[in-house]
Structures are given as structure tokens and as C-alpha cells.
PDB file of C-alpha atoms in Angstrom:
ATOM      1  CA  UNK A  89      -1.106  33.762-176.650  1.00  0.00           C
ATOM      2  CA  UNK A  90       2.610  34.512-176.449  1.00  0.00           C
ATOM      3  CA  UNK A  91       4.433  37.452-177.984  1.00  0.00           C
ATOM      4  CA  UNK A  92       6.045  35.436-180.789  1.00  0.00           C
ATOM      5  CA  UNK A  93       2.855  33.655-181.782  1.00  0.00           C
ATOM      6  CA  UNK A  94       1.151  37.068-182.080  1.00  0.00           C
ATOM      7  CA  UNK A  95       4.130  38.416-184.006  1.00  0.00           C
ATOM      8  CA  UNK A  96       3.967  35.715-186.663  1.00  0.00           C
ATOM      9  CA  UNK A  97       0.221  35.261-186.790  1.00  0.00           C
ATOM     10  CA  UNK A  98      -0.368  38.431-188.802  1.00  0.00           C
ATOM     11  CA  UNK A  99      -2.883  41.195-188.182  1.00  0.00           C
ATOM     12  CA  UNK A 100      -6.160  40.461-186.465  1.00  0.00           C
ATOM     13  CA  UNK A 101      -9.262  40.808-188.582  1.00  0.00           C
ATOM     14  CA  UNK A 102     -11.850  43.231-187.267  1.00  0.00           C
ATOM     15  CA  UNK A 103     -14.903  41.306-188.477  1.00  0.00           C
ATOM     16  CA  UNK A 104     -17.406  43.927-187.318  1.00  0.00           C
ATOM     17  CA  UNK A 105     -15.712  46.667-189.344  1.00  0.00           C
ATOM     18  CA  UNK A 106     -15.053  44.366-192.306  1.00  0.00           C
ATOM     19  CA  UNK A 107     -18.679  43.202-192.439  1.00  0.00           C
ATOM     20  CA  UNK A 108     -19.969  46.773-192.119  1.00  0.00           C
ATOM     21  CA  UNK A 109     -17.761  47.902-195.002  1.00  0.00           C
ATOM     22  CA  UNK A 110     -18.809  44.914-197.105  1.00  0.00           C
ATOM     23  CA  UNK A 111     -22.442  45.916-196.526  1.00  0.00           C
ATOM     24  CA  UNK A 112     -21.656  49.498-197.604  1.00  0.00           C
ATOM     25  CA  UNK A 113     -19.933  48.188-200.749  1.00  0.00           C
ATOM     26  CA  UNK A 114     -22.949  46.049-201.584  1.00  0.00           C
ATOM     27  CA  UNK A 115     -25.328  48.989-201.070  1.00  0.00           C
ATOM     28  CA  UNK A 116     -23.297  51.326-203.291  1.00  0.00           C
ATOM     29  CA  UNK A 117     -22.885  48.682-205.981  1.00  0.00           C
ATOM     30  CA  UNK A 118     -26.623  48.000-205.841  1.00  0.00           C
ATOM     31  CA  UNK A 119     -27.408  51.676-206.427  1.00  0.00           C
ATOM     32  CA  UNK A 120     -25.312  51.794-209.592  1.00  0.00           C
ATOM     33  CA  UNK A 121     -25.583  48.359-211.244  1.00  0.00           C
ATOM     34  CA  UNK A 122     -28.648  46.545-212.548  1.00  0.00           C
ATOM     35  CA  UNK A 123     -29.068  42.985-211.253  1.00  0.00           C
ATOM     36  CA  UNK A 124     -26.406  43.779-208.650  1.00  0.00           C
ATOM     37  CA  UNK A 125     -27.307  40.719-206.574  1.00  0.00           C
ATOM     38  CA  UNK A 126     -26.020  38.464-209.363  1.00  0.00           C
ATOM     39  CA  UNK A 127     -22.449  39.781-208.923  1.00  0.00           C
ATOM     40  CA  UNK A 128     -19.806  38.852-206.379  1.00  0.00           C
ATOM     41  CA  UNK A 129     -17.887  41.828-204.990  1.00  0.00           C
ATOM     42  CA  UNK A 130     -14.310  42.709-204.210  1.00  0.00           C
ATOM     43  CA  UNK A 131     -12.745  45.924-202.934  1.00  0.00           C
ATOM     44  CA  UNK A 132      -9.653  47.110-204.753  1.00  0.00           C
ATOM     45  CA  UNK A 133      -7.893  50.153-206.098  1.00  0.00           C
ATOM     46  CA  UNK A 134      -6.194  51.328-209.255  1.00  0.00           C
ATOM     47  CA  UNK A 135      -3.494  53.774-210.199  1.00  0.00           C
ATOM     48  CA  UNK A 136      -5.025  54.378-213.639  1.00  0.00           C
ATOM     49  CA  UNK A 137      -8.138  56.330-212.790  1.00  0.00           C
ATOM     50  CA  UNK A 138      -8.541  58.815-215.612  1.00  0.00           C
ATOM     51  CA  UNK A 139     -11.363  56.738-217.088  1.00  0.00           C
ATOM     52  CA  UNK A 140     -13.404  56.955-213.872  1.00  0.00           C
ATOM     53  CA  UNK A 141     -13.720  60.741-213.391  1.00  0.00           C
ATOM     54  CA  UNK A 142     -11.758  60.402-210.164  1.00  0.00           C
ATOM     55  CA  UNK A 143     -11.417  64.160-209.669  1.00  0.00           C
ATOM     56  CA  UNK A 144     -15.168  64.590-209.959  1.00  0.00           C
ATOM     57  CA  UNK A 145     -15.943  61.782-207.526  1.00  0.00           C
ATOM     58  CA  UNK A 146     -13.217  62.549-205.005  1.00  0.00           C
ATOM     59  CA  UNK A 147     -12.507  66.242-205.496  1.00  0.00           C
ATOM     60  CA  UNK A 148      -8.852  65.276-205.742  1.00  0.00           C
ATOM     61  CA  UNK A 149      -6.042  65.105-208.281  1.00  0.00           C
ATOM     62  CA  UNK A 150      -4.399  62.050-206.723  1.00  0.00           C
ATOM     63  CA  UNK A 151      -3.744  59.026-208.929  1.00  0.00           C
ATOM     64  CA  UNK A 152      -4.997  56.376-206.532  1.00  0.00           C
ATOM     65  CA  UNK A 153      -8.608  55.343-207.012  1.00  0.00           C
ATOM     66  CA  UNK A 154     -10.733  53.075-204.853  1.00  0.00           C
ATOM     67  CA  UNK A 155     -12.917  50.551-206.640  1.00  0.00           C
ATOM     68  CA  UNK A 156     -15.754  48.162-206.006  1.00  0.00           C
ATOM     69  CA  UNK A 157     -15.217  45.317-208.454  1.00  0.00           C
ATOM     70  CA  UNK A 158     -18.153  43.056-209.271  1.00  0.00           C
ATOM     71  CA  UNK A 159     -17.931  39.917-211.372  1.00  0.00           C
ATOM     72  CA  UNK A 160     -20.492  37.532-212.781  1.00  0.00           C
ATOM     73  CA  UNK A 161     -19.393  34.160-214.078  1.00  0.00           C
ATOM     74  CA  UNK A 162     -22.543  33.421-216.088  1.00  0.00           C
ATOM     75  CA  UNK A 163     -21.894  36.338-218.461  1.00  0.00           C
ATOM     76  CA  UNK A 164     -18.121  36.602-217.937  1.00  0.00           C
ATOM     77  CA  UNK A 165     -18.533  40.255-216.988  1.00  0.00           C
ATOM     78  CA  UNK A 166     -16.564  42.533-214.668  1.00  0.00           C
ATOM     79  CA  UNK A 167     -18.112  45.805-213.480  1.00  0.00           C
ATOM     80  CA  UNK A 168     -15.951  48.448-211.833  1.00  0.00           C
ATOM     81  CA  UNK A 169     -17.476  51.186-209.679  1.00  0.00           C
ATOM     82  CA  UNK A 170     -15.149  53.950-208.405  1.00  0.00           C
ATOM     83  CA  UNK A 171     -15.731  54.946-204.804  1.00  0.00           C
ATOM     84  CA  UNK A 172     -14.416  57.335-202.183  1.00  0.00           C
ATOM     85  CA  UNK A 173     -12.190  55.774-199.511  1.00  0.00           C
ATOM     86  CA  UNK A 174     -14.856  55.760-196.784  1.00  0.00           C
ATOM     87  CA  UNK A 175     -17.554  54.353-199.106  1.00  0.00           C
ATOM     88  CA  UNK A 176     -19.727  57.447-198.694  1.00  0.00           C
ATOM     89  CA  UNK A 177     -20.206  57.894-202.438  1.00  0.00           C
ATOM     90  CA  UNK A 178     -19.364  56.453-205.812  1.00  0.00           C
ATOM     91  CA  UNK A 179     -19.184  57.212-209.527  1.00  0.00           C
ATOM     92  CA  UNK A 180     -20.598  55.559-212.623  1.00  0.00           C
ATOM     93  CA  UNK A 181     -19.896  51.890-213.326  1.00  0.00           C
ATOM     94  CA  UNK A 182     -17.744  50.687-216.216  1.00  0.00           C
ATOM     95  CA  UNK A 183     -18.564  47.279-217.712  1.00  0.00           C
ATOM     96  CA  UNK A 184     -15.992  44.896-219.147  1.00  0.00           C
ATOM     97  CA  UNK A 185     -17.472  41.975-221.080  1.00  0.00           C
ATOM     98  CA  UNK A 186     -15.090  39.154-221.937  1.00  0.00           C
ATOM     99  CA  UNK A 187     -16.361  39.096-225.524  1.00  0.00           C
ATOM    100  CA  UNK A 188     -15.701  42.827-226.016  1.00  0.00           C
ATOM    101  CA  UNK A 189     -12.270  43.427-224.472  1.00  0.00           C
ATOM    102  CA  UNK A 190      -9.026  43.452-226.423  1.00  0.00           C
ATOM    103  CA  UNK A 191      -7.049  41.494-223.814  1.00  0.00           C
ATOM    104  CA  UNK A 192      -6.736  40.808-220.102  1.00  0.00           C
ATOM    105  CA  UNK A 193      -4.039  39.174-218.004  1.00  0.00           C
ATOM    106  CA  UNK A 194      -2.577  38.949-214.504  1.00  0.00           C
ATOM    107  CA  UNK A 195       0.483  41.144-214.160  1.00  0.00           C
ATOM    108  CA  UNK A 196       2.777  39.639-211.524  1.00  0.00           C
ATOM    109  CA  UNK A 197       5.389  42.402-211.737  1.00  0.00           C
ATOM    110  CA  UNK A 198       5.688  44.924-210.253  1.00  0.00           C
ATOM    111  CA  UNK A 199       2.177  45.462-208.922  1.00  0.00           C
ATOM    112  CA  UNK A 200       0.427  42.058-209.001  1.00  0.00           C
ATOM    113  CA  UNK A 201      -2.583  43.587-210.753  1.00  0.00           C
ATOM    114  CA  UNK A 202      -5.437  42.286-212.878  1.00  0.00           C
ATOM    115  CA  UNK A 203      -4.976  44.168-216.171  1.00  0.00           C
ATOM    116  CA  UNK A 204      -7.860  44.751-218.597  1.00  0.00           C
ATOM    117  CA  UNK A 205      -7.471  46.432-221.981  1.00  0.00           C
ATOM    118  CA  UNK A 206     -10.910  47.433-223.283  1.00  0.00           C
ATOM    119  CA  UNK A 207      -9.154  48.550-226.500  1.00  0.00           C
ATOM    120  CA  UNK A 208      -5.621  49.028-227.813  1.00  0.00           C
ATOM    121  CA  UNK A 209      -5.093  52.424-226.174  1.00  0.00           C
ATOM    122  CA  UNK A 210      -6.472  52.292-222.631  1.00  0.00           C
ATOM    123  CA  UNK A 211      -6.309  49.923-219.716  1.00  0.00           C
ATOM    124  CA  UNK A 212      -7.197  49.496-216.074  1.00  0.00           C
ATOM    125  CA  UNK A 213      -5.090  47.710-213.483  1.00  0.00           C
ATOM    126  CA  UNK A 214      -7.125  46.386-210.564  1.00  0.00           C
ATOM    127  CA  UNK A 215      -5.178  45.729-207.364  1.00  0.00           C
ATOM    128  CA  UNK A 216      -6.683  43.912-204.415  1.00  0.00           C
ATOM    129  CA  UNK A 217      -5.418  42.276-201.241  1.00  0.00           C
ATOM    130  CA  UNK A 218      -6.876  40.063-198.561  1.00  0.00           C
ATOM    131  CA  UNK A 219      -7.514  43.220-196.571  1.00  0.00           C
ATOM    132  CA  UNK A 220      -6.464  46.845-196.634  1.00  0.00           C
ATOM    133  CA  UNK A 221      -6.190  48.831-193.443  1.00  0.00           C
ATOM    134  CA  UNK A 222      -4.777  52.226-194.422  1.00  0.00           C
ATOM    135  CA  UNK A 223      -8.070  53.996-193.914  1.00  0.00           C
ATOM    136  CA  UNK A 224      -6.763  57.278-195.285  1.00  0.00           C
ATOM    137  CA  UNK A 225      -6.672  55.646-198.727  1.00  0.00           C
ATOM    138  CA  UNK A 226      -8.569  52.366-198.503  1.00  0.00           C
ATOM    139  CA  UNK A 227     -11.446  50.801-196.666  1.00  0.00           C
ATOM    140  CA  UNK A 228     -10.838  48.032-194.143  1.00  0.00           C
ATOM    141  CA  UNK A 229     -12.223  44.796-195.532  1.00  0.00           C
ATOM    142  CA  UNK A 230     -11.262  41.147-195.158  1.00  0.00           C
ATOM    143  CA  UNK A 231     -11.783  39.347-198.466  1.00  0.00           C
ATOM    144  CA  UNK A 232      -9.486  36.341-198.705  1.00  0.00           C
ATOM    145  CA  UNK A 233     -12.226  34.025-199.998  1.00  0.00           C
ATOM    146  CA  UNK A 234     -13.591  36.558-202.496  1.00  0.00           C
ATOM    147  CA  UNK A 235     -10.112  37.419-203.760  1.00  0.00           C
ATOM    148  CA  UNK A 236      -9.354  33.730-204.348  1.00  0.00           C
ATOM    149  CA  UNK A 237     -12.653  33.318-206.225  1.00  0.00           C
ATOM    150  CA  UNK A 238     -12.055  36.439-208.322  1.00  0.00           C
ATOM    151  CA  UNK A 239      -8.503  35.336-209.152  1.00  0.00           C
ATOM    152  CA  UNK A 240      -9.789  31.939-210.297  1.00  0.00           C
ATOM    153  CA  UNK A 241     -12.540  33.568-212.376  1.00  0.00           C
ATOM    154  CA  UNK A 242     -10.169  36.095-213.921  1.00  0.00           C
ATOM    155  CA  UNK A 243      -7.454  33.595-214.827  1.00  0.00           C
ATOM    156  CA  UNK A 244      -9.727  30.821-216.091  1.00  0.00           C
ATOM    157  CA  UNK A 245     -12.738  32.607-217.576  1.00  0.00           C
ATOM    158  CA  UNK A 246     -11.841  36.225-218.252  1.00  0.00           C
ATOM    159  CA  UNK A 247      -8.147  36.508-219.169  1.00  0.00           C
ATOM    160  CA  UNK A 248      -7.139  36.197-222.813  1.00  0.00           C
ATOM    161  CA  UNK A 249      -4.266  34.148-224.135  1.00  0.00           C
TER     162      UNK A 249
END
């Protein structure tokens, strides 16, 4: 493979590391959520972490929080579990049921986040990418297919008008 084809191909996916991290995510989610096998999972992060006891989980005051996001189409439910960057621990899950939230929408500017308002005063913005490789803040995981499925679910079954 030539230099230019490598340059424009994008980063190589480390499938061994990605699969190992996906397995860790599944294990952590399974510890915290009932019927965990009925949810599909996505790794993301949020800048609004006050609702997730981030300081308690991470021992840090930073405003970036790592999340395992599970969704189930049959009940139109999203479950968010805060986790440390290396997936060595997690906090309590927060459930968002489509029938109970105030509103939800996809924010395309500036952060391209999935925004959920459980009530009129608080919100969470979930950010996710195909893969994240800054291992000081995020876990390495390839999730193009899951992100596409979550986006479709969020826009067509979860978001409000």
C-alpha cells in the first residue's frame, strides 16, 4: 500500500483492542442493568456529568464523563452508565424512557450530540464517534455499525418533535 493511499484511508482499526473493550463494556453494563442482554451498547461521553456523580466514580473534578449507552427498541428506553476511561469501574445507571422524558433531539451544532431532557431543568448530551483513540480520556472502540443503529433509533423512535 502506497503512502498516499494510507494517508487518505484513515486510521487502522485495532480489532483486538476494540473487541476487548466492547467485552469490558458489556460486562460492566451487565453488572448494573437488569436484562442487560436485551440492550445494544455504544461507548460515548458527555460534558454534562453532574447527574452521574462523576467525582465519586472518577475521583476527579473534570467535566468530561465517559458513558456506556444502552438502548432497547422494544421499550424505547436508553440507559446511561458512567464509567472510568479504562473501563475498570462504573457508576449507577440512569434510565430514560421515551414516555417519561420532556424532549430529545439531535444537536448538530456545535457538538453533534444526542440531547435528552428528562425534565425542564436538566439535560444530558451524549457524544459518540465511530471510534475514540485518546486513551487518556476515552476507550478505544470501533462502533460504526452500532452508532448508525443508535442514530436511527434515536431519530426515529426516541426523539420528540
